[in-house]
mmCIF file of C-alpha atoms in Angstrom:
data_model
loop_
_atom_site.group_PDB
_atom_site.id
_atom_site.type_symbol
_atom_site.label_atom_id
_atom_site.label_comp_id
_atom_site.label_asym_id
_atom_site.label_seq_id
_atom_site.Cartn_x
_atom_site.Cartn_y
_atom_site.Cartn_z
ATOM 1 C CA UNK A 1 95.921 132.890 95.060
ATOM 2 C CA UNK A 2 94.868 131.472 98.397
ATOM 3 C CA UNK A 3 91.388 129.956 98.686
ATOM 4 C CA UNK A 4 89.551 129.537 101.961
ATOM 5 C CA UNK A 5 88.910 125.916 102.850
ATOM 6 C CA UNK A 6 85.605 124.759 104.328
ATOM 7 C CA UNK A 7 85.427 122.496 107.390
ATOM 8 C CA UNK A 8 84.674 119.593 105.017
ATOM 9 C CA UNK A 9 87.789 120.410 102.979
ATOM 10 C CA UNK A 10 89.923 120.609 106.099
ATOM 11 C CA UNK A 11 88.560 117.294 107.346
ATOM 12 C CA UNK A 12 89.421 115.583 104.058
ATOM 13 C CA UNK A 13 92.956 116.982 104.093
ATOM 14 C CA UNK A 14 93.460 115.789 107.640
ATOM 15 C CA UNK A 15 92.303 112.274 106.707
ATOM 16 C CA UNK A 16 94.473 111.855 103.622
ATOM 17 C CA UNK A 17 97.553 113.949 104.398
ATOM 18 C CA UNK A 18 97.435 114.749 108.127
ATOM 19 C CA UNK A 19 97.700 118.468 107.442
ATOM 20 C CA UNK A 20 95.779 121.461 108.784
ATOM 21 C CA UNK A 21 95.564 124.472 106.499
ATOM 22 C CA UNK A 22 98.552 125.098 104.268
ATOM 23 C CA UNK A 23 101.717 123.109 105.024
ATOM 24 C CA UNK A 24 105.210 124.557 105.044
ATOM 25 C CA UNK A 25 107.706 124.027 102.251
ATOM 26 C CA UNK A 26 106.723 122.668 98.848
ATOM 27 C CA UNK A 27 103.072 121.770 98.313
ATOM 28 C CA UNK A 28 100.257 121.727 95.751
ATOM 29 C CA UNK A 29 96.647 121.444 96.907
ATOM 30 C CA UNK A 30 93.948 120.720 94.331
ATOM 31 C CA UNK A 31 90.172 120.828 94.770
ATOM 32 C CA UNK A 32 87.487 119.887 92.246
ATOM 33 C CA UNK A 33 89.931 120.001 89.342
ATOM 34 C CA UNK A 34 91.342 123.423 90.230
ATOM 35 C CA UNK A 35 94.434 124.655 92.029
ATOM 36 C CA UNK A 36 93.787 125.875 95.579
ATOM 37 C CA UNK A 37 97.310 126.958 96.465
ATOM 38 C CA UNK A 38 100.895 126.071 95.566
ATOM 39 C CA UNK A 39 104.336 126.743 96.946
ATOM 40 C CA UNK A 40 107.819 125.697 95.844
ATOM 41 C CA UNK A 41 110.934 125.571 98.020
ATOM 42 C CA UNK A 42 114.585 126.307 97.385
ATOM 43 C CA UNK A 43 115.185 122.711 96.247
ATOM 44 C CA UNK A 44 111.741 121.554 95.078
ATOM 45 C CA UNK A 45 110.032 123.280 92.142
ATOM 46 C CA UNK A 46 106.395 122.622 91.243
ATOM 47 C CA UNK A 47 105.073 123.832 87.895
ATOM 48 C CA UNK A 48 101.942 123.344 85.812
ATOM 49 C CA UNK A 49 102.172 120.906 82.915
ATOM 50 C CA UNK A 50 101.823 122.346 79.444
ATOM 51 C CA UNK A 51 100.345 119.251 77.752
ATOM 52 C CA UNK A 52 98.058 117.660 80.350
ATOM 53 C CA UNK A 53 96.245 118.663 83.523
ATOM 54 C CA UNK A 54 98.646 118.189 86.395
ATOM 55 C CA UNK A 55 102.071 119.205 87.621
ATOM 56 C CA UNK A 56 105.776 118.499 87.234
ATOM 57 C CA UNK A 57 107.760 118.268 90.456
ATOM 58 C CA UNK A 58 111.526 118.762 90.116
ATOM 59 C CA UNK A 59 113.580 117.790 93.168
ATOM 60 C CA UNK A 60 117.158 119.011 92.924
ATOM 61 C CA UNK A 61 120.056 116.553 93.325
ATOM 62 C CA UNK A 62 121.234 116.257 96.920
ATOM 63 C CA UNK A 63 117.936 117.439 98.450
ATOM 64 C CA UNK A 64 117.535 115.883 101.891
ATOM 65 C CA UNK A 65 115.033 116.006 104.724
ATOM 66 C CA UNK A 66 112.245 117.755 102.783
ATOM 67 C CA UNK A 67 108.603 116.776 102.329
ATOM 68 C CA UNK A 68 106.351 117.737 99.433
ATOM 69 C CA UNK A 69 102.551 117.548 99.780
ATOM 70 C CA UNK A 70 100.256 117.098 96.748
ATOM 71 C CA UNK A 71 96.796 116.121 98.105
ATOM 72 C CA UNK A 72 93.590 116.281 96.064
ATOM 73 C CA UNK A 73 90.042 116.716 97.373
ATOM 74 C CA UNK A 74 86.761 116.351 95.497
ATOM 75 C CA UNK A 75 83.463 117.746 96.781
ATOM 76 C CA UNK A 76 81.682 118.493 93.499
ATOM 77 C CA UNK A 77 78.990 116.024 92.481
ATOM 78 C CA UNK A 78 79.300 114.481 89.035
ATOM 79 C CA UNK A 79 82.947 115.504 88.608
ATOM 80 C CA UNK A 80 85.475 113.238 86.882
ATOM 81 C CA UNK A 81 88.905 114.657 87.627
ATOM 82 C CA UNK A 82 91.986 113.317 85.810
ATOM 83 C CA UNK A 83 95.451 114.580 86.701
ATOM 84 C CA UNK A 84 98.978 113.689 85.535
ATOM 85 C CA UNK A 85 101.786 114.312 88.020
ATOM 86 C CA UNK A 86 105.432 113.622 87.176
ATOM 87 C CA UNK A 87 108.233 113.566 89.747
ATOM 88 C CA UNK A 88 111.832 114.129 88.671
ATOM 89 C CA UNK A 89 113.931 113.151 91.690
ATOM 90 C CA UNK A 90 117.608 113.993 91.347
ATOM 91 C CA UNK A 91 120.594 111.915 92.420
ATOM 92 C CA UNK A 92 121.459 111.457 96.105
ATOM 93 C CA UNK A 93 118.125 112.782 97.397
ATOM 94 C CA UNK A 94 116.316 111.722 100.570
ATOM 95 C CA UNK A 95 112.743 113.047 100.448
ATOM 96 C CA UNK A 96 109.155 112.243 101.412
ATOM 97 C CA UNK A 97 106.160 112.737 99.114
ATOM 98 C CA UNK A 98 102.645 112.835 100.595
ATOM 99 C CA UNK A 99 99.748 112.489 98.159
ATOM 100 C CA UNK A 100 96.230 111.063 98.407
ATOM 101 C CA UNK A 101 92.651 111.924 97.507
ATOM 102 C CA UNK A 102 89.549 112.453 99.594
ATOM 103 C CA UNK A 103 86.033 112.531 98.113
ATOM 104 C CA UNK A 104 82.973 113.996 99.856
ATOM 105 C CA UNK A 105 79.785 113.147 97.978
ATOM 106 C CA UNK A 106 76.294 114.038 99.173
ATOM 107 C CA UNK A 107 74.540 113.493 95.819
ATOM 108 C CA UNK A 108 73.257 110.635 93.650
ATOM 109 C CA UNK A 109 75.863 111.373 90.975
ATOM 110 C CA UNK A 110 79.264 109.694 90.905
ATOM 111 C CA UNK A 111 82.427 111.627 91.784
ATOM 112 C CA UNK A 112 85.743 110.323 90.440
ATOM 113 C CA UNK A 113 89.436 111.128 90.632
ATOM 114 C CA UNK A 114 92.047 109.375 88.499
ATOM 115 C CA UNK A 115 95.622 110.276 89.397
ATOM 116 C CA UNK A 116 98.404 109.160 87.053
ATOM 117 C CA UNK A 117 101.736 109.538 88.860
ATOM 118 C CA UNK A 118 105.154 108.867 87.332
ATOM 119 C CA UNK A 119 108.351 108.801 89.402
ATOM 120 C CA UNK A 120 111.858 109.038 87.983
ATOM 121 C CA UNK A 121 114.144 108.142 90.889
ATOM 122 C CA UNK A 122 117.714 109.277 90.297
ATOM 123 C CA UNK A 123 120.871 107.364 91.123
ATOM 124 C CA UNK A 124 121.257 106.605 94.865
ATOM 125 C CA UNK A 125 118.131 108.598 95.733
ATOM 126 C CA UNK A 126 115.823 107.619 98.597
ATOM 127 C CA UNK A 127 112.100 108.295 98.318
ATOM 128 C CA UNK A 128 109.255 107.607 100.716
ATOM 129 C CA UNK A 129 105.824 107.999 99.119
ATOM 130 C CA UNK A 130 102.553 107.925 101.087
ATOM 131 C CA UNK A 131 99.180 107.894 99.348
ATOM 132 C CA UNK A 132 95.853 107.632 101.166
ATOM 133 C CA UNK A 133 92.395 107.350 99.616
ATOM 134 C CA UNK A 134 89.207 108.091 101.510
ATOM 135 C CA UNK A 135 85.519 108.619 100.786
ATOM 136 C CA UNK A 136 82.637 110.030 102.805
ATOM 137 C CA UNK A 137 79.178 111.591 102.462
ATOM 138 C CA UNK A 138 75.582 110.436 102.785
ATOM 139 C CA UNK A 139 74.800 110.521 99.044
ATOM 140 C CA UNK A 140 74.160 107.389 96.993
ATOM 141 C CA UNK A 141 76.550 108.543 94.260
ATOM 142 C CA UNK A 142 79.684 106.461 93.864
ATOM 143 C CA UNK A 143 83.079 107.646 95.056
ATOM 144 C CA UNK A 144 85.553 106.310 92.487
ATOM 145 C CA UNK A 145 89.364 106.364 92.593
ATOM 146 C CA UNK A 146 91.484 104.818 89.808
ATOM 147 C CA UNK A 147 95.163 105.579 90.440
ATOM 148 C CA UNK A 148 98.057 104.686 88.139
ATOM 149 C CA UNK A 149 101.601 104.666 89.554
ATOM 150 C CA UNK A 150 104.685 104.320 87.341
ATOM 151 C CA UNK A 151 108.158 104.051 88.894
ATOM 152 C CA UNK A 152 111.493 104.112 87.050
ATOM 153 C CA UNK A 153 114.477 103.561 89.363
ATOM 154 C CA UNK A 154 118.097 104.198 88.446
ATOM 155 C CA UNK A 155 121.113 102.448 89.941
ATOM 156 C CA UNK A 156 121.196 102.314 93.740
ATOM 157 C CA UNK A 157 117.860 104.072 94.231
ATOM 158 C CA UNK A 158 115.598 103.137 97.158
ATOM 159 C CA UNK A 159 111.858 103.753 97.041
ATOM 160 C CA UNK A 160 109.210 102.828 99.608
ATOM 161 C CA UNK A 161 105.575 103.340 98.626
ATOM 162 C CA UNK A 162 102.742 103.033 101.137
ATOM 163 C CA UNK A 163 99.381 103.015 99.386
ATOM 164 C CA UNK A 164 96.395 103.027 101.729
ATOM 165 C CA UNK A 165 92.660 102.893 101.070
ATOM 166 C CA UNK A 166 90.588 103.921 104.056
ATOM 167 C CA UNK A 167 86.802 103.656 104.292
ATOM 168 C CA UNK A 168 84.212 104.991 101.884
ATOM 169 C CA UNK A 169 85.625 104.330 98.384
ATOM 170 C CA UNK A 170 82.917 102.712 96.230
ATOM 171 C CA UNK A 171 85.229 101.269 93.602
ATOM 172 C CA UNK A 172 88.880 101.432 92.679
ATOM 173 C CA UNK A 173 91.214 99.948 90.087
ATOM 174 C CA UNK A 174 94.858 100.541 90.992
ATOM 175 C CA UNK A 175 97.612 99.926 88.432
ATOM 176 C CA UNK A 176 101.245 99.982 89.597
ATOM 177 C CA UNK A 177 104.160 99.525 87.176
ATOM 178 C CA UNK A 178 107.852 99.622 88.050
ATOM 179 C CA UNK A 179 111.256 99.182 86.419
ATOM 180 C CA UNK A 180 114.017 98.585 88.964
ATOM 181 C CA UNK A 181 117.638 99.194 87.957
ATOM 182 C CA UNK A 182 120.853 97.611 89.274
ATOM 183 C CA UNK A 183 121.301 97.781 93.034
ATOM 184 C CA UNK A 184 117.930 99.507 93.433
ATOM 185 C CA UNK A 185 115.300 98.446 95.963
ATOM 186 C CA UNK A 186 111.531 98.952 95.767
ATOM 187 C CA UNK A 187 109.134 98.339 98.658
ATOM 188 C CA UNK A 188 105.398 98.370 97.878
ATOM 189 C CA UNK A 189 103.070 98.324 100.887
ATOM 190 C CA UNK A 190 99.348 98.188 100.226
ATOM 191 C CA UNK A 191 96.699 98.500 102.955
ATOM 192 C CA UNK A 192 93.082 98.151 101.932
ATOM 193 C CA UNK A 193 89.690 98.166 103.626
ATOM 194 C CA UNK A 194 86.446 97.540 101.738
ATOM 195 C CA UNK A 195 82.894 97.260 103.050
ATOM 196 C CA UNK A 196 79.256 97.260 101.879
ATOM 197 C CA UNK A 197 79.252 96.456 98.129
ATOM 198 C CA UNK A 198 82.571 98.115 97.347
ATOM 199 C CA UNK A 199 85.002 96.673 94.800
ATOM 200 C CA UNK A 200 88.777 97.021 94.673
ATOM 201 C CA UNK A 201 91.270 95.675 92.147
ATOM 202 C CA UNK A 202 95.035 96.064 92.469
ATOM 203 C CA UNK A 203 97.253 95.207 89.489
ATOM 204 C CA UNK A 204 101.036 95.320 89.835
ATOM 205 C CA UNK A 205 103.856 94.674 87.388
ATOM 206 C CA UNK A 206 107.428 94.997 88.661
ATOM 207 C CA UNK A 207 110.375 94.345 86.347
ATOM 208 C CA UNK A 208 113.707 93.719 88.069
ATOM 209 C CA UNK A 209 116.106 94.757 85.326
ATOM 210 C CA UNK A 210 119.511 95.044 86.985
ATOM 211 C CA UNK A 211 121.848 92.879 89.019
ATOM 212 C CA UNK A 212 121.222 93.141 92.775
ATOM 213 C CA UNK A 213 117.850 94.790 92.202
ATOM 214 C CA UNK A 214 115.062 93.798 94.579
ATOM 215 C CA UNK A 215 111.382 94.286 95.379
ATOM 216 C CA UNK A 216 109.243 93.512 98.394
ATOM 217 C CA UNK A 217 105.467 93.596 97.918
ATOM 218 C CA UNK A 218 103.312 93.509 101.053
ATOM 219 C CA UNK A 219 99.514 93.575 100.801
ATOM 220 C CA UNK A 220 97.263 93.584 103.845
ATOM 221 C CA UNK A 221 93.533 93.873 103.324
ATOM 222 C CA UNK A 222 90.202 93.513 105.098
ATOM 223 C CA UNK A 223 87.053 92.711 103.103
ATOM 224 C CA UNK A 224 83.753 93.181 104.941
ATOM 225 C CA UNK A 225 80.045 92.771 104.131
ATOM 226 C CA UNK A 226 79.489 92.132 100.372
ATOM 227 C CA UNK A 227 82.679 93.766 99.111
ATOM 228 C CA UNK A 228 84.979 92.227 96.500
ATOM 229 C CA UNK A 229 88.773 92.463 96.261
ATOM 230 C CA UNK A 230 91.212 91.250 93.605
ATOM 231 C CA UNK A 231 94.987 91.369 94.164
ATOM 232 C CA UNK A 232 96.995 90.658 91.012
ATOM 233 C CA UNK A 233 100.758 91.306 91.346
ATOM 234 C CA UNK A 234 103.440 90.106 88.934
ATOM 235 C CA UNK A 235 107.197 90.271 89.591
ATOM 236 C CA UNK A 236 109.532 89.594 86.655
ATOM 237 C CA UNK A 237 113.191 88.852 87.373
ATOM 238 C CA UNK A 238 115.459 89.659 84.430
ATOM 239 C CA UNK A 239 118.826 89.597 86.248
ATOM 240 C CA UNK A 240 120.515 88.406 89.454
ATOM 241 C CA UNK A 241 117.728 89.843 91.586
ATOM 242 C CA UNK A 242 115.445 89.172 94.540
ATOM 243 C CA UNK A 243 111.667 89.463 94.763
ATOM 244 C CA UNK A 244 109.144 88.652 97.487
ATOM 245 C CA UNK A 245 105.356 89.007 97.222
ATOM 246 C CA UNK A 246 103.197 88.599 100.334
ATOM 247 C CA UNK A 247 99.414 88.900 100.472
ATOM 248 C CA UNK A 248 97.425 88.567 103.720
ATOM 249 C CA UNK A 249 93.676 89.170 103.826
ATOM 250 C CA UNK A 250 90.933 88.967 106.437
ATOM 251 C CA UNK A 251 87.522 88.098 105.042
ATOM 252 C CA UNK A 252 84.251 88.855 106.846
ATOM 253 C CA UNK A 253 80.551 88.461 106.117
ATOM 254 C CA UNK A 254 79.783 87.617 102.475
ATOM 255 C CA UNK A 255 82.868 89.297 101.053
ATOM 256 C CA UNK A 256 85.050 87.758 98.340
ATOM 257 C CA UNK A 257 88.839 88.023 98.027
ATOM 258 C CA UNK A 258 90.921 86.756 95.117
ATOM 259 C CA UNK A 259 94.742 86.753 95.297
ATOM 260 C CA UNK A 260 96.756 85.892 92.191
ATOM 261 C CA UNK A 261 100.415 86.494 93.088
ATOM 262 C CA UNK A 262 102.690 85.835 90.109
ATOM 263 C CA UNK A 263 106.441 85.504 89.620
ATOM 264 C CA UNK A 264 108.311 85.119 86.353
ATOM 265 C CA UNK A 265 112.046 84.412 86.073
ATOM 266 C CA UNK A 266 113.973 85.359 82.941
ATOM 267 C CA UNK A 267 117.378 84.761 84.533
ATOM 268 C CA UNK A 268 118.789 81.699 86.284
ATOM 269 C CA UNK A 269 120.073 83.994 89.035
ATOM 270 C CA UNK A 270 116.651 85.429 89.887
ATOM 271 C CA UNK A 271 115.341 84.533 93.367
ATOM 272 C CA UNK A 272 111.599 85.062 93.534
ATOM 273 C CA UNK A 273 109.063 84.024 96.185
ATOM 274 C CA UNK A 274 105.328 84.559 96.538
ATOM 275 C CA UNK A 275 102.809 83.676 99.234
ATOM 276 C CA UNK A 276 99.171 84.423 99.946
ATOM 277 C CA UNK A 277 96.870 83.802 102.917
ATOM 278 C CA UNK A 278 93.163 84.548 103.285
ATOM 279 C CA UNK A 279 91.137 83.773 106.406
ATOM 280 C CA UNK A 280 88.770 84.990 109.086
ATOM 281 C CA UNK A 281 89.548 86.447 112.487
ATOM 282 C CA UNK A 282 90.442 83.689 114.925
ATOM 283 C CA UNK A 283 87.836 83.290 117.665
ATOM 284 C CA UNK A 284 90.451 82.942 120.400
ATOM 285 C CA UNK A 285 91.826 86.383 119.517
ATOM 286 C CA UNK A 286 88.437 87.966 120.190
ATOM 287 C CA UNK A 287 87.934 85.977 123.406
ATOM 288 C CA UNK A 288 91.354 87.031 124.696
ATOM 289 C CA UNK A 289 90.622 90.727 124.170
ATOM 290 C CA UNK A 290 87.145 90.384 125.682
ATOM 291 C CA UNK A 291 88.728 89.050 128.886
ATOM 292 C CA UNK A 292 90.542 92.385 129.077
ATOM 293 C CA UNK A 293 87.228 94.251 129.175
ATOM 294 C CA UNK A 294 86.519 94.937 125.494
ATOM 295 C CA UNK A 295 83.156 94.202 123.914
ATOM 296 C CA UNK A 296 83.082 91.771 120.979
ATOM 297 C CA UNK A 297 82.746 94.680 118.541
ATOM 298 C CA UNK A 298 85.615 96.596 120.166
ATOM 299 C CA UNK A 299 87.793 93.482 120.139
ATOM 300 C CA UNK A 300 87.120 92.909 116.453
ATOM 301 C CA UNK A 301 87.966 96.538 115.621
ATOM 302 C CA UNK A 302 91.186 96.334 117.637
ATOM 303 C CA UNK A 303 92.265 93.224 115.714
ATOM 304 C CA UNK A 304 91.517 94.820 112.338
ATOM 305 C CA UNK A 305 93.417 98.016 113.148
ATOM 306 C CA UNK A 306 96.408 96.052 114.389
ATOM 307 C CA UNK A 307 96.356 93.866 111.261
ATOM 308 C CA UNK A 308 96.302 96.812 108.853
ATOM 309 C CA UNK A 309 98.957 98.737 110.775
#
């Protein structure tokens, strides 16, 4: 049954999923722990789980060029919403999945959404996953997001995950776990902005289990004011594999950033590399933009947007 969306709801959906109203094709929109509206397509079936709150998404083998939207919005004060979503992606697919959560909180009570997503990527499938988190509202109540992402990749699969945290999230703990099969490639891109007294922790564990498996982890973050960030990735090479972990952070004000990139080789043929860099905005970058007519504040914002994008 269709439910009318308020201007606040529509604004949240635009921020996290770039959609207006109900999208075409397969989608599932959830608000305050309840289904708003759902639609399946000829090749993508979405059904309610029988054991936990959440949905199962079945993508038929050979499905190509389709996008499925599963955004969540929270506007109810004091709500703790937990949802389990499982994706069964058939062989030889090429699909895009757009998720994300937006919280609007005007109260003194905390609002929280914890999304546990599991992806089974079939042989030779290609998946692009985009997840954006965003918080807003004038209330003092926290806006909390604690996502868990599990990825199991069969032979030859290719999965790119872009996980973005925009402004307004009070605290988040993100856990990402992956098992990468032979010839499969995983790309994890994390973009994070924290400000005020916000905290953000990102834990990753990627196991490269098959020959010619690979992972590329890219983290770009900006920590402003008194916010705190912890980036804790671990790549384990168990075969003739390749892994690269890269963390770049800009620190501003009294913020604190900790990067603990880890690599662990359990095979003599594993090739693993990690690197991390944390620093402030270079003064000459700001001066250069100011000579083009930008104010110092505008120049700083331009640099931050370019860095995160």
